[in-house]
Amino acid sequence: MAVHHFQPEQFHNTIGAHEPVLKIADGDTVVTSTVDARGWDNQGESAALPSNPMTGPFYVEGAQPGDTLAVRLESMVPSRAWGWTSNVLAPNVVDPKAAAALPPLEIIRWSVDSEQAWVALEQPTPGLAGLKLEARPFLGCFGVAPPKDQAISTVTSGEYGGNMDYKGLVAGVTVYFPVFSEGALFFLGDGHAVQGCGEIVGTGVEISLDVRFTVRLLKGKKIGWPRGESDTHWFCIGNARPLDQALQHATTEMLSLLTKDFGLTASEASLLLGQAVEYEVANVFNPAYSVVCKVPKAVLSML
Amino acid sequence: MAVHHFQPEQFHNTIGAHEPVLKIADGDTVVTSTVDARGWDNQGESAALPSNPMTGPFYVEGAQPGDTLAVRLESMVPSRAWGWTSNVLAPNVVDPKAAAALPPLEIIRWSVDSEQAWVALEQPTPGLAGLKLEARPFLGCFGVAPPKDQAISTVTSGEYGGNMDYKGLVAGVTVYFPVFSEGALFFLGDGHAVQGCGEIVGTGVEISLDVRFTVRLLKGKKIGWPRGESDTHWFCIGNARPLDQALQHATTEMLSLLTKDFGLTASEASLLLGQAVEYEVANVFNPAYSVVCKVPKAVLSML
Amino acid sequence: MAVHHFQPEQFHNTIGAHEPVLKIADGDTVVTSTVDARGWDNQGESAALPSNPMTGPFYVEGAQPGDTLAVRLESMVPSRAWGWTSNVLAPNVVDPKAAAALPPLEIIRWSVDSEQAWVALEQPTPGLAGLKLEARPFLGCFGVAPPKDQAISTVTSGEYGGNMDYKGLVAGVTVYFPVFSEGALFFLGDGHAVQGCGEIVGTGVEISLDVRFTVRLLKGKKIGWPRGESDTHWFCIGNARPLDQALQHATTEMLSLLTKDFGLTASEASLLLGQAVEYEVANVFNPAYSVVCKVPKAVLSML
Amino acid sequence: MAVHHFQPEQFHNTIGAHEPVLKIADGDTVVTSTVDARGWDNQGESAALPSNPMTGPFYVEGAQPGDTLAVRLESMVPSRAWGWTSNVLAPNVVDPKAAAALPPLEIIRWSVDSEQAWVALEQPTPGLAGLKLEARPFLGCFGVAPPKDQAISTVTSGEYGGNMDYKGLVAGVTVYFPVFSEGALFFLGDGHAVQGCGEIVGTGVEISLDVRFTVRLLKGKKIGWPRGESDTHWFCIGNARPLDQALQHATTEMLSLLTKDFGLTASEASLLLGQAVEYEVANVFNPAYSVVCKVPKAVLSML
């Protein structure tokens, strides 16, 4: 149950079988930091190449393909006082005819106050003069080495996690990843101070983070897609294009969770999901979109 | 500001230019009832043909193409003590390989207690013995006559509304429809006592309803897709397949709402949406899927 | 086996249960004409409203829901010497980022020589100075009244046919439609002198046509989607969005054709299709896209 | 202009920055062989791991990111007398409701006669007794190392090529790939003796091949997606899900080819494509689908 402090100096733009930066054990905690999506660090200096440079990988002793790695996100705190976003909707989230009328892309800076937990535009335009959003920092891109010794760009995602940009993955949540390689090889980066559903301007408020997480190894526990547990929900994440397929992956994984972990029949799981399921569109911007299938713990606790 | 009491005897399985059942004026309230998706009434008797027989149409005096019809849903109360659902996920919401393993379709009855506001299985299986969900009644299918004198089946939806199956359209919400024909011709039906996101078993808890609604006519106000306003959100609904296109419609309409109604520039609207938008998957079962693009009023009130 | 000459004076912009213009019998031939997609006739005069005004409907004596109507396209001859197209790719057929760079929409006229069977730009630009394409006239939109007494806009399509814009439906081809209403109610219009796959500029070379067709009624023969037979192929057409679903409909119908009409097992049909199937993208522009699943008669004749 | 004979002993299941097996020069020809999709060689022995083990990579001297590598497929000849396929349609190519009724998956052997150029079932069932298809051998999976030092599984494809399963890539065709890494790093494998459009049973007639190809380096020529040239057509391949996006990539690349290489304006290219484009569905089975956008040389030669 050691606590490791790790300060990254090199970063990876693919998730794959890279040389581990640290070996950790089941139950260990890591205190580390991430640079932002462009590789800018807590001083605003360029420390790595875009896009989405990763801290890691962390090698978890004993992890083997077919296991599950649980990562509890203890805390994610912005390590500087500003972030940045794009100012324009991605052309794929509006009607094709409307895409031509979108304004040119600019990068806009936001102030981030981590103590008071808000973000606001550094130079608000008249229309947005009073806008102040609650900060909800999370990691946009994290996961384990993918199957078959692939090394996959951190702009996309898959069953191994990756660039899911799901705003629900905040402090206190535990995320479960299927393990595909020895040591699991956990990567993390691409912090956001806040983000709406779908990452529809192609960014959250992009920022460097100080991160604390704890790993737990579930030997012989086999899952198909990333799962998660918050105070209020169990959820499953599907990553694919189009949204329809991402939703299929997430729902299929939830069906598996309810039947294998909660002991329901497929019919019981269907009855439950039909009347109680929730979906979130995590990202509809990256090469693979992400859809989250959620069930309230309040409902599951009745069973 | 009259209050009309209308008891339907005939029902329509298309939304189109049918003979009005009642002419009402801007500001009027209607108290009426709907049968369920199969045409079963408050006695459980077959009163109309499936699927989704509609009460109406109500002709709103003075409504012309290019106007907007606002419908405030005053109340929707189940008019019998039971509803029904399917017991199996729709094959299109799971991975194609998983679809073959789904159980055979059965119709399952649920008890509905409108006073205590809950629903539960009439004959719970062991795995679901304790399941009791909060009732949240809403209309699955309602809207106005579509453009170009079409008459369109009530199993699908479009810019005129229709079978959107959005669980957020509960009592207290106002829905706005673009008017395409003289009198607008408002239809309603397909009540659900509760439903999860997506209507992924192909049904909510299907039930007959007593409904009270008030219409308001916005002369010369032109919108592209159904919009809505709840206590907490403004939202826009896009109806199409696949989900990606439904989301494009909803987002394009929200961009229009923020720029035309709230006076933001496209860039300001993008900055706001990027960090504050929410999406809901209303239905991922019908021929046209429905996606809802939402913005919290708490955010809009800062502007 | 009568031959009817019918000159249309009124046109419909929906396909539905409209008053028949003529009652014809199984085996009869009709000689008629169609105006173009904008309603312009053989003199270039506006004779009907856009989009895709239909000639018809023709009532086929004895046709009942559950039958199949076979329509042999005897001839389709342009009735004027020019057609028109758009000059720009539809924004939905290029990458969303590329859509913004497309040129503004203009309507361009083409010369059509039906005797020599070619089309060419009336005013060719330097880059297209020598362009001369073989004329291959066909009907973009035709079909029978849809199920459930719907009246559906002629800009879209479904299991009843409609605006499929499939360039393979040339003279000599027989098209089979499922019958959904008494008399079948056959409509036709939206002639094209030529068109590429997909109708990706949103138009073929739009033109008025003189059309001759013969109907045959297949009592009790039930099909799910339009089918066709040319000299070289059997084919099935699926209409839906996205392309994936249109392809699913077309392939499912072909599986039905091979198993029910050709007596193959599902496994035999799969073996055959896997190594011999052909697909065409008929349209990727209209609200419903159209995909054609084809099998060469040369292959079927071996069985 | 050397001719290299290379007999592979090791194979790769990802396309990436692997150690080159041979360095070749612009203009050189390689004579080599490939094992089948399961790793079975010309003796039917297991020589490599599934799926789609690759021969290579071949390092092309002087190739740099931003160049284009042209690969002329001189010949692809089956190196054994039998291949294999699946016997059942992939569940994603039929309607979700129809997927459940598909037969169980079996592997079926086909006889392949390369001299007479036909394939036929080894043990034909009654319904397919006479079936004999023309052999048209091609490589299902080939391409260059992907961008950003990724190593990507050979079951999928991208702008670097990969598992496109396009039946049009037969002997005589030249394929052009964008170069993303030093030496380009060309891989090849996954031979098919024949295949229908879409690879809709998940396989062609899978077979080991003897392959002869010649490379040419186009320094400073930048393309976005694989292009190709046959005797009759220029074409561009887009790889993505869903089909709609694959078609967008292919069409966007063709627009680029016509404007940059053939000197047309975007409007001229649109006019040409609108009335003369052809599409092929190369694969609708792999994680990324492949759509081909084609223009006849007969049309281009008029310009």
PDB file of C-alpha atoms in Angstrom, chain A residues 137-219:
ATOM      1  CA  PRO A 137     -11.645  18.499 -13.209  1.00  0.00           C
ATOM      2  CA  PHE A 138     -11.192  15.123 -14.881  1.00  0.00           C
ATOM      3  CA  LEU A 139      -8.800  13.182 -17.081  1.00  0.00           C
ATOM      4  CA  GLY A 140      -9.805  13.188 -20.766  1.00  0.00           C
ATOM      5  CA  CYS A 141      -7.474  10.367 -21.789  1.00  0.00           C
ATOM      6  CA  PHE A 142      -6.330   7.429 -19.702  1.00  0.00           C
ATOM      7  CA  GLY A 143      -6.236   3.679 -19.912  1.00  0.00           C
ATOM      8  CA  VAL A 144      -4.115   0.587 -20.299  1.00  0.00           C
ATOM      9  CA  ALA A 145      -2.021  -0.830 -23.134  1.00  0.00           C
ATOM     10  CA  PRO A 146      -4.332  -2.148 -25.888  1.00  0.00           C
ATOM     11  CA  PRO A 147      -4.500  -5.774 -27.069  1.00  0.00           C
ATOM     12  CA  LYS A 148      -2.165  -7.385 -29.600  1.00  0.00           C
ATOM     13  CA  ASP A 149       0.817  -5.174 -28.801  1.00  0.00           C
ATOM     14  CA  GLN A 150      -0.751  -2.279 -30.557  1.00  0.00           C
ATOM     15  CA  ALA A 151       0.411   1.284 -29.947  1.00  0.00           C
ATOM     16  CA  ILE A 152      -2.535   3.552 -30.592  1.00  0.00           C
ATOM     17  CA  SER A 153      -2.658   7.320 -30.880  1.00  0.00           C
ATOM     18  CA  THR A 154      -3.942   9.164 -27.813  1.00  0.00           C
ATOM     19  CA  VAL A 155      -6.486  11.015 -29.944  1.00  0.00           C
ATOM     20  CA  THR A 156      -8.719   7.940 -30.062  1.00  0.00           C
ATOM     21  CA  SER A 157     -10.071   5.282 -27.715  1.00  0.00           C
ATOM     22  CA  GLY A 158     -11.124   1.662 -27.538  1.00  0.00           C
ATOM     23  CA  GLU A 159     -11.860  -1.173 -25.151  1.00  0.00           C
ATOM     24  CA  TYR A 160      -8.583  -0.273 -23.388  1.00  0.00           C
ATOM     25  CA  GLY A 161      -9.809   3.236 -22.573  1.00  0.00           C
ATOM     26  CA  GLY A 162      -7.918   6.146 -24.129  1.00  0.00           C
ATOM     27  CA  ASN A 163      -9.300   9.481 -25.215  1.00  0.00           C
ATOM     28  CA  MET A 164     -12.855   9.061 -23.967  1.00  0.00           C
ATOM     29  CA  ASP A 165     -13.241  12.641 -22.712  1.00  0.00           C
ATOM     30  CA  TYR A 166     -15.981  11.633 -20.324  1.00  0.00           C
ATOM     31  CA  LYS A 167     -16.759  14.447 -17.925  1.00  0.00           C
ATOM     32  CA  GLY A 168     -18.131  12.003 -15.356  1.00  0.00           C
ATOM     33  CA  LEU A 169     -14.687  10.603 -14.528  1.00  0.00           C
ATOM     34  CA  VAL A 170     -14.113  13.004 -11.635  1.00  0.00           C
ATOM     35  CA  ALA A 171     -12.424  12.527  -8.256  1.00  0.00           C
ATOM     36  CA  GLY A 172     -14.031   9.768  -6.222  1.00  0.00           C
ATOM     37  CA  VAL A 173     -14.843   7.586  -9.217  1.00  0.00           C
ATOM     38  CA  THR A 174     -13.289   4.168  -9.715  1.00  0.00           C
ATOM     39  CA  VAL A 175     -12.659   3.093 -13.312  1.00  0.00           C
ATOM     40  CA  TYR A 176     -12.164  -0.536 -14.317  1.00  0.00           C
ATOM     41  CA  PHE A 177     -10.099  -1.487 -17.365  1.00  0.00           C
ATOM     42  CA  PRO A 178      -9.648  -4.886 -18.988  1.00  0.00           C
ATOM     43  CA  VAL A 179      -5.959  -5.849 -18.828  1.00  0.00           C
ATOM     44  CA  PHE A 180      -4.434  -6.843 -22.185  1.00  0.00           C
ATOM     45  CA  SER A 181      -0.730  -7.012 -21.393  1.00  0.00           C
ATOM     46  CA  GLU A 182       1.615  -7.933 -18.605  1.00  0.00           C
ATOM     47  CA  GLY A 183       1.675  -5.196 -15.996  1.00  0.00           C
ATOM     48  CA  ALA A 184      -1.429  -3.581 -17.497  1.00  0.00           C
ATOM     49  CA  LEU A 185       0.631  -0.441 -18.331  1.00  0.00           C
ATOM     50  CA  PHE A 186      -1.518   2.424 -17.125  1.00  0.00           C
ATOM     51  CA  PHE A 187      -1.259   5.838 -18.835  1.00  0.00           C
ATOM     52  CA  LEU A 188      -2.943   9.155 -18.006  1.00  0.00           C
ATOM     53  CA  GLY A 189      -3.194  12.725 -19.294  1.00  0.00           C
ATOM     54  CA  ASP A 190      -5.312  15.324 -21.104  1.00  0.00           C
ATOM     55  CA  GLY A 191      -6.796  17.018 -18.059  1.00  0.00           C
ATOM     56  CA  HIS A 192      -9.875  19.217 -18.315  1.00  0.00           C
ATOM     57  CA  ALA A 193     -10.968  21.733 -15.666  1.00  0.00           C
ATOM     58  CA  VAL A 194     -14.524  21.397 -16.907  1.00  0.00           C
ATOM     59  CA  GLN A 195     -16.327  20.192 -20.051  1.00  0.00           C
ATOM     60  CA  GLY A 196     -19.830  19.830 -21.400  1.00  0.00           C
ATOM     61  CA  CYS A 197     -21.204  16.591 -22.782  1.00  0.00           C
ATOM     62  CA  GLY A 198     -19.706  15.448 -26.050  1.00  0.00           C
ATOM     63  CA  GLU A 199     -16.627  17.686 -26.100  1.00  0.00           C
ATOM     64  CA  ILE A 200     -18.412  19.402 -28.958  1.00  0.00           C
ATOM     65  CA  VAL A 201     -15.929  22.231 -29.456  1.00  0.00           C
ATOM     66  CA  GLY A 202     -13.189  19.613 -29.595  1.00  0.00           C
ATOM     67  CA  THR A 203     -11.794  20.581 -26.188  1.00  0.00           C
ATOM     68  CA  GLY A 204     -12.688  20.889 -22.554  1.00  0.00           C
ATOM     69  CA  VAL A 205     -10.950  23.642 -20.589  1.00  0.00           C
ATOM     70  CA  GLU A 206      -7.563  22.048 -21.255  1.00  0.00           C
ATOM     71  CA  ILE A 207      -5.221  22.145 -18.301  1.00  0.00           C
ATOM     72  CA  SER A 208      -2.314  20.500 -16.501  1.00  0.00           C
ATOM     73  CA  LEU A 209      -3.265  18.467 -13.433  1.00  0.00           C
ATOM     74  CA  ASP A 210      -1.866  17.099 -10.217  1.00  0.00           C
ATOM     75  CA  VAL A 211      -3.290  13.608  -9.937  1.00  0.00           C
ATOM     76  CA  ARG A 212      -3.514  11.043  -7.163  1.00  0.00           C
ATOM     77  CA  PHE A 213      -4.823   7.577  -7.919  1.00  0.00           C
ATOM     78  CA  THR A 214      -4.857   4.125  -6.343  1.00  0.00           C
ATOM     79  CA  VAL A 215      -4.770   0.862  -8.255  1.00  0.00           C
ATOM     80  CA  ARG A 216      -6.351  -2.426  -7.369  1.00  0.00           C
ATOM     81  CA  LEU A 217      -5.915  -5.642  -9.298  1.00  0.00           C
ATOM     82  CA  LEU A 218      -8.873  -7.971  -9.816  1.00  0.00           C
ATOM     83  CA  LYS A 219      -7.204 -11.250 -10.752  1.00  0.00           C
TER      84      LYS A 219
END
